[in-house]
Short mmCIF file of C-alpha atoms in Angstrom, two decimals:
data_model
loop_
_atom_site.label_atom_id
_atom_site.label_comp_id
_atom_site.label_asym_id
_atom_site.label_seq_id
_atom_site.Cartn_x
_atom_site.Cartn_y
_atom_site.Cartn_z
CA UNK E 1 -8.86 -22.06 -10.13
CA UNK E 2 -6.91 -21.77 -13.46
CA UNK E 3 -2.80 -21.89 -13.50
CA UNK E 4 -2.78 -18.25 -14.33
CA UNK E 5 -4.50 -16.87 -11.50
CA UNK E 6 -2.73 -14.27 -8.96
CA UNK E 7 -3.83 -12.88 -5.62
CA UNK E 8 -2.67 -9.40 -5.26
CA UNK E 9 -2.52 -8.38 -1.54
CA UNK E 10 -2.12 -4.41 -1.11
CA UNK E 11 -0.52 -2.87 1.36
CA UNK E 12 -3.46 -0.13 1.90
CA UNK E 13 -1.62 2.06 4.70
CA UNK E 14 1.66 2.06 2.48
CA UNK E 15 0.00 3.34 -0.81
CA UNK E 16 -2.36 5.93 1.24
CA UNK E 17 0.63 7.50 2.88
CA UNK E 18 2.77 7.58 0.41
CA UNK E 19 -0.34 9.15 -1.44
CA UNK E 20 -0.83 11.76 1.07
CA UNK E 21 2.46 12.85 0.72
CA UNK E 22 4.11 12.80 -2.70
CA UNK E 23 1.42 16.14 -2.79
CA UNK E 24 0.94 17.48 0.79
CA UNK E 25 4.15 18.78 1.05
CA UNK E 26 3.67 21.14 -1.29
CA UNK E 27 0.11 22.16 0.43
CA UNK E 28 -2.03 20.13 -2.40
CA UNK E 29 -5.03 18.37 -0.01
CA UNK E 30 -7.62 18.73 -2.81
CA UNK E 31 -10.38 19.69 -0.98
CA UNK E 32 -13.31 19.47 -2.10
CA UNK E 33 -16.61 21.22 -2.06
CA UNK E 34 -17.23 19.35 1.28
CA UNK E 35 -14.45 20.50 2.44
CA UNK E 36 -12.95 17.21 2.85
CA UNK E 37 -9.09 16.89 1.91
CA UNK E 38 -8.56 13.39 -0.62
CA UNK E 39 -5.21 14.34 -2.01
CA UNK E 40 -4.65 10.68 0.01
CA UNK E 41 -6.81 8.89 -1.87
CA UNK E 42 -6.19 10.52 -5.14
CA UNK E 43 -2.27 9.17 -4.79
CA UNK E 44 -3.50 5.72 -3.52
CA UNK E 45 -5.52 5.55 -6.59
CA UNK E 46 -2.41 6.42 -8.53
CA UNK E 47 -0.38 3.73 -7.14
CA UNK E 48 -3.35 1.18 -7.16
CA UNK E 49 -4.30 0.93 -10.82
CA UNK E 50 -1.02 0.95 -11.63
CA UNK E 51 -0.79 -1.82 -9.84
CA UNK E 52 -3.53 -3.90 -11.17
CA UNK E 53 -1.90 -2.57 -14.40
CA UNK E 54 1.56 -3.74 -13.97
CA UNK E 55 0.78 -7.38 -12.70
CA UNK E 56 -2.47 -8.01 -14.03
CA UNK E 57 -4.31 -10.25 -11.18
CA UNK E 58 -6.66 -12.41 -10.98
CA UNK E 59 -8.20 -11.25 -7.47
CA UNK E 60 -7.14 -8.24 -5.22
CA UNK E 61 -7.15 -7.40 -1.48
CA UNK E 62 -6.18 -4.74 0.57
CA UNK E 63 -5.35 -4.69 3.92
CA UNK E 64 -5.10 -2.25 6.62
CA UNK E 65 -4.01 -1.11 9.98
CA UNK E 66 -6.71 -0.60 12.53
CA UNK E 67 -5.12 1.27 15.04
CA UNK E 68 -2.07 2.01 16.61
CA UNK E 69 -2.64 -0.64 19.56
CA UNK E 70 -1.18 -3.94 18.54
CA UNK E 71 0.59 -7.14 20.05
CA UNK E 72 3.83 -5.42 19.40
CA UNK E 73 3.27 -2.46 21.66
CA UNK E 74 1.95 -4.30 24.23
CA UNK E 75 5.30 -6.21 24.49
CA UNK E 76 6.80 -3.12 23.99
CA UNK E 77 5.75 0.44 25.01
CA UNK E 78 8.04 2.28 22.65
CA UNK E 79 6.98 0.21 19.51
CA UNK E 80 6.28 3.19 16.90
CA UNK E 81 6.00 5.85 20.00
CA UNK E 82 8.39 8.31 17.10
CA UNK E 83 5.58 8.68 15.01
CA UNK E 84 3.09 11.63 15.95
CA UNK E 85 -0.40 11.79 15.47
CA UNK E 86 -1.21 11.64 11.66
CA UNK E 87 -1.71 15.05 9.81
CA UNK E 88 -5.61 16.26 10.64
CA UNK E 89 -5.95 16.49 6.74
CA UNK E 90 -5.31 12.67 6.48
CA UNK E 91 -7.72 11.54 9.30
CA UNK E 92 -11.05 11.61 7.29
CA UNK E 93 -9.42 10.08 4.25
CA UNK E 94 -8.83 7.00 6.55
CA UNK E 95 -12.66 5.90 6.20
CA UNK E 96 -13.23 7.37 2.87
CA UNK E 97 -9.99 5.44 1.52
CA UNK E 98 -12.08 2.33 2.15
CA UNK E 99 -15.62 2.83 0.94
CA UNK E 100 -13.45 3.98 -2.21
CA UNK E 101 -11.66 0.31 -2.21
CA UNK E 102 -15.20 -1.38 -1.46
CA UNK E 103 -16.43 0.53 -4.72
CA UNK E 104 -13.92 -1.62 -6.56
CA UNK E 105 -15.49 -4.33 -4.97
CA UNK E 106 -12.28 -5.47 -2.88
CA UNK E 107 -12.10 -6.69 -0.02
CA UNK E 108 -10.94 -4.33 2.76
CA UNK E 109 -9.13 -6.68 5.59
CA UNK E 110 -7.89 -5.55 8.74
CA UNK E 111 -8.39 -6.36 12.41
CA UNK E 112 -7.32 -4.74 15.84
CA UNK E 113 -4.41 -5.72 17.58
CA UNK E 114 -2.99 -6.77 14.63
CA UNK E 115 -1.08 -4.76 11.45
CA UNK E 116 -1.46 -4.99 8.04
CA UNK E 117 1.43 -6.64 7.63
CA UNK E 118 0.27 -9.30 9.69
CA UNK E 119 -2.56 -9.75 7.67
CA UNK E 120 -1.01 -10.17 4.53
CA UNK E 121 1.39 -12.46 6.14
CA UNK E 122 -1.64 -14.69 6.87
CA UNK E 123 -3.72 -14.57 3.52
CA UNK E 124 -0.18 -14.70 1.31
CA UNK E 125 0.82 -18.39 3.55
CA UNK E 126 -3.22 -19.23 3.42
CA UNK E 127 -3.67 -18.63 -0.65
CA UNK E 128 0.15 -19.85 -1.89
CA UNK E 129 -0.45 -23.10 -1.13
CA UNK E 130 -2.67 -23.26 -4.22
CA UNK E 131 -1.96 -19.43 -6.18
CA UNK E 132 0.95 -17.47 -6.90
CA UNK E 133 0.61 -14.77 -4.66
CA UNK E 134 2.34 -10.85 -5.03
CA UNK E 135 2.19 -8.14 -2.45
CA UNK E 136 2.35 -4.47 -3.04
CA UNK E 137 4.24 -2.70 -0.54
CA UNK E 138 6.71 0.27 0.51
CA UNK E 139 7.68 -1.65 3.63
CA UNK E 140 11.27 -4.06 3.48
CA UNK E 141 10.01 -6.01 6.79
CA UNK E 142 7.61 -7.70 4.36
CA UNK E 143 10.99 -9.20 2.05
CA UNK E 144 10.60 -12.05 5.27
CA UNK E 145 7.39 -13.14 3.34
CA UNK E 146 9.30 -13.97 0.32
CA UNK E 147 8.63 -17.96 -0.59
CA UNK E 148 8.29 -20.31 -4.00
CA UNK E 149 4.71 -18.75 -4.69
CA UNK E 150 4.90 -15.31 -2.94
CA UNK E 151 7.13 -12.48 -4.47
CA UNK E 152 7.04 -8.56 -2.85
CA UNK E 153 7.27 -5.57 -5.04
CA UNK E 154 8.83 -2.72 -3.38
CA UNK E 155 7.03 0.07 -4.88
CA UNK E 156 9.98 2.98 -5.36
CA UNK E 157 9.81 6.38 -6.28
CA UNK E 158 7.45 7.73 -8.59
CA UNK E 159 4.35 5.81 -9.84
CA UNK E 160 5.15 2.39 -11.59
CA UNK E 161 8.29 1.78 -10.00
CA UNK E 162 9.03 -1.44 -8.48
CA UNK E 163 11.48 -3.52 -7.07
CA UNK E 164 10.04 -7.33 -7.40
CA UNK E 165 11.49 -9.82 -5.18
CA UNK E 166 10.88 -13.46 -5.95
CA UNK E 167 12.06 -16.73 -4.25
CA UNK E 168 14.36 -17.40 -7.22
CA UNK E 169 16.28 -14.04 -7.15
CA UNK E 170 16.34 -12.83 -3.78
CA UNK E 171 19.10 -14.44 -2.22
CA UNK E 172 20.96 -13.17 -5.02
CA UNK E 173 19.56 -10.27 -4.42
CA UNK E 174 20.51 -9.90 -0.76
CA UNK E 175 22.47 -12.56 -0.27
CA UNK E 176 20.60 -13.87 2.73
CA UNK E 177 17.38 -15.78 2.97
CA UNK E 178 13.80 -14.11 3.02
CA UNK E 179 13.18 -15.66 7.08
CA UNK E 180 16.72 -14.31 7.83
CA UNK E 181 15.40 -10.86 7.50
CA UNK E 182 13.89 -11.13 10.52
CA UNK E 183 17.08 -12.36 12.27
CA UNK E 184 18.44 -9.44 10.66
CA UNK E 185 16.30 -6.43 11.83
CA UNK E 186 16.64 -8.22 15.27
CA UNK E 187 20.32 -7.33 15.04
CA UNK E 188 19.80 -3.73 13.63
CA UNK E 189 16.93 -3.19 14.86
CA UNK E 190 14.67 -0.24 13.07
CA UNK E 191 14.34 3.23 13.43
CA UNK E 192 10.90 3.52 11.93
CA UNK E 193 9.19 1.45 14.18
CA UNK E 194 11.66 2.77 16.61
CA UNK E 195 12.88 -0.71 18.16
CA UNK E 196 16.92 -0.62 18.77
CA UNK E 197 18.10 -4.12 18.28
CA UNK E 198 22.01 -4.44 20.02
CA UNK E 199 23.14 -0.76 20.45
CA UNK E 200 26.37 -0.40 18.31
CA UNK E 201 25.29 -3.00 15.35
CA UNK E 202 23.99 -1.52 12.50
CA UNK E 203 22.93 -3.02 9.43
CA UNK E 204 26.96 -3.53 7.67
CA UNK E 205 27.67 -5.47 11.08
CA UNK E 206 24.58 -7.27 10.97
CA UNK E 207 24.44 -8.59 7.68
CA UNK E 208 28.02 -9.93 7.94
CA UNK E 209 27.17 -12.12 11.09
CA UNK E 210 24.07 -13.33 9.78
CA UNK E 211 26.07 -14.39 6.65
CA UNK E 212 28.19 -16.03 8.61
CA UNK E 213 26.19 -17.55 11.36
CA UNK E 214 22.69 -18.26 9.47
CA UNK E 215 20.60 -16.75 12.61
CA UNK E 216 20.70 -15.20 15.80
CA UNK E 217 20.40 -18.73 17.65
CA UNK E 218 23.82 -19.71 15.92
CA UNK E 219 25.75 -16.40 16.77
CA UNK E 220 24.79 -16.76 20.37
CA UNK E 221 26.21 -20.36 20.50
CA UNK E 222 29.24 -19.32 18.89
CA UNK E 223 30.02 -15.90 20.69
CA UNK E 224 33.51 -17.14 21.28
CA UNK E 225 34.26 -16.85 17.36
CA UNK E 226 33.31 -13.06 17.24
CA UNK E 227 35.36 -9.91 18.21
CA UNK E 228 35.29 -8.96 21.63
CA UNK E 229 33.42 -5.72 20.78
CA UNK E 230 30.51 -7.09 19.09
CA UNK E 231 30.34 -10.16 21.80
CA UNK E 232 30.45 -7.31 24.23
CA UNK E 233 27.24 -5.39 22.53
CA UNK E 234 25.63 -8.18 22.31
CA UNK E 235 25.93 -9.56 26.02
CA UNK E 236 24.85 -5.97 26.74
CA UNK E 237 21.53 -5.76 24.77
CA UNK E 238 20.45 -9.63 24.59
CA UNK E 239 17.04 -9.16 26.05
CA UNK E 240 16.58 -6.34 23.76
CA UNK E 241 18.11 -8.42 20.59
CA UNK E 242 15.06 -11.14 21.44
CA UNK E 243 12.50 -8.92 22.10
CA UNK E 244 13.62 -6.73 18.44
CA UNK E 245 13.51 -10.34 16.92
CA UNK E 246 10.46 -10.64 17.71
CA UNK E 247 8.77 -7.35 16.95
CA UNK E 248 10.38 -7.55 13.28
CA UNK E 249 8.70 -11.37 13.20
CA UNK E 250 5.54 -10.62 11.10
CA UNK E 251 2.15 -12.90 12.45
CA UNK E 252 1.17 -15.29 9.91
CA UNK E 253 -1.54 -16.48 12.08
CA UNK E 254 -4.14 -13.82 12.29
CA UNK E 255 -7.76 -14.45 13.00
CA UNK E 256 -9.30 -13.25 9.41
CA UNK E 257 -10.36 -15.07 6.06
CA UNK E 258 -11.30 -13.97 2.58
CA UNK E 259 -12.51 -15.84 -0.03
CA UNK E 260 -11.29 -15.76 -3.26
CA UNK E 261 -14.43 -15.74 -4.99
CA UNK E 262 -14.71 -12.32 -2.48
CA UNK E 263 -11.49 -11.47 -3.98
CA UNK E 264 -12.04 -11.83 -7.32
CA UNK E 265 -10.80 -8.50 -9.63
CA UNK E 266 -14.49 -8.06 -11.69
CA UNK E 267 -14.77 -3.76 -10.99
CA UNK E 268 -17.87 -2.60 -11.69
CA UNK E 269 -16.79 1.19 -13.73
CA UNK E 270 -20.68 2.66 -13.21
CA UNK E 271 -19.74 2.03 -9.05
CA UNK E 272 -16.28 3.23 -9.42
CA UNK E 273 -17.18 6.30 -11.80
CA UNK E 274 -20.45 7.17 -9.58
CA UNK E 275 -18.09 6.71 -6.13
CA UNK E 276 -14.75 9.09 -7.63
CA UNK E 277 -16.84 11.51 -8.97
CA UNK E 278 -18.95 12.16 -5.60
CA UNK E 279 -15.23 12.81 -4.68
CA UNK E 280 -15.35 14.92 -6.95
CA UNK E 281 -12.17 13.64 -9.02
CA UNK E 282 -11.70 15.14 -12.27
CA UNK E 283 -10.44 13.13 -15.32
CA UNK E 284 -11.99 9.88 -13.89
CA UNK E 285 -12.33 8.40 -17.31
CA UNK E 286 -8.23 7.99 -17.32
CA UNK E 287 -7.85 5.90 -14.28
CA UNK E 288 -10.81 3.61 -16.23
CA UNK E 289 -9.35 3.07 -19.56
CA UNK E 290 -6.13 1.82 -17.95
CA UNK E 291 -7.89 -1.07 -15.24
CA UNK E 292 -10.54 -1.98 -18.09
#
């Protein structure tokens, strides 16, 4: 493995998504002769060369959700119960999304009961001990995974816009720790994924006491030093504060494995021109010249 190498580990439900909807909202689902909606996977594509564009690795991965069944809502029934079913126009681009990935001859990795998240928790600890490691994401819970060989890029608004987080500038950054993130959203809790943390503590409040105190464990052995409000809120809500820890906690120990020979970025354009235009993509020949 030469110094230069980098494992790139996408977020594949994060891209799709956000895919799916920078056009359906204006009623774009490209459908196509099949009468199969990919306006999903067009925007994934988008946001995935660009990415191989932008950091230039070595090997690639993608990961995915499998299911809305995980650890986390069996601890906790409400886990994500504020997100409805997903649009009927996105459901067959779930499968396709992946044979489309597979044509780039990357490995798709995802296993039930488990999120994505969780898997790219466990390949970025597994491949930084020897790699520099950078995952592509929309999601902030994933900042936690932040260490000396594993930087996040936030992807913002528009295609090639990131925020890159690194071990060297993030507590500047944020001015807390990547593993105190986790403390953190334990305090605030999150809306998206629709876990409360302590009622009355939002993420102002939060931040402060985890500057102060380092982590949850230290707060609660120095309630005394707090105001009587927020030692109030969080008497009131300390089996929920635990439990929000650890739903916000991402699994670094998930059942899977990839190689990195598997892994390695070597795209084949006749399989990746032959799979987009059965799509029936137009202008394929762009997305090529830019990952060549």
């Amino acid at each position: 493995m030469n110094d230069n190498s980098k494992v790139l580990l996408v977020d594949g439900m994060a891209l799709l998504f956000r895919g799916f909807y920078a056009t359906a909202y204006t009623g774009n689902f490209m459908i196509n002769s099949k009468g199969i909606p990919t306006n999903g996977i067009y925007g994934f594509l988008n946001y995935f060369i660009d990415s191989i564009q932008t950091f230039s690795p070595s090997h690639v991965i993608c990961c995915w959700d499998m299911g809305s069944k995980t650890f986390r809502s069996e601890i906790y029934d409400q886990y994500k119960s504020n997100r409805g079913e997903p649009p009927i126009e996105l459901v067959p681009q779930f499968d396709l999304i992946k044979e489309v990935v597979e044509a780039f001859e990357v490995p798709n990795i995802g296993i039930k009961g488990y999120e994505a998240d969780d898997c790219i928790g466990t390949l970025a600890n597994h491949y930084s001990k020897e790699q520099d490691v950078l995952i592509v994401t929309g999601d902030q819970d994933m900042l936690q995974l932040v260490d000396k060989r594993v930087s996040v890029a936030l992807m913002k608004k528009g295609t090639g816009n990131y925020d890159v987080h690194t071990h060297d500038t993030f507590h500047e950054q944020k001015g807390i720790l990547p593993l105190q993130v986790i403390d953190l959203k334990g305090l605030m809790g999150d809306s998206s994924d629709n876990y409360p943390g302590v009622k009355g503590i939002g993420e102002k409040t939060a931040l402060k006491l985890i500057k102060e105190f380092g982590s949850i464990d230290e707060l609660l052995n120095n309630l005394d030093n707090v105001s009587k409000g927020i030692k109030k809120k969080i008497e009131e809500n300390l089996e929920m504060l635990h439990l929000s820890r650890n739903l916000a906690k991402i699994h670094c120990e998930v059942p899977i494995s990839c190689s990195l020979e598997d892994a390695l970025w070597r795209m084949d354009n006749e399989r990746v021109v032959t799979k987009l235009e059965d799509l029936e993509f137009k202008n394929v020949s762009r997305w090529m010249n830019k990952v060549i």
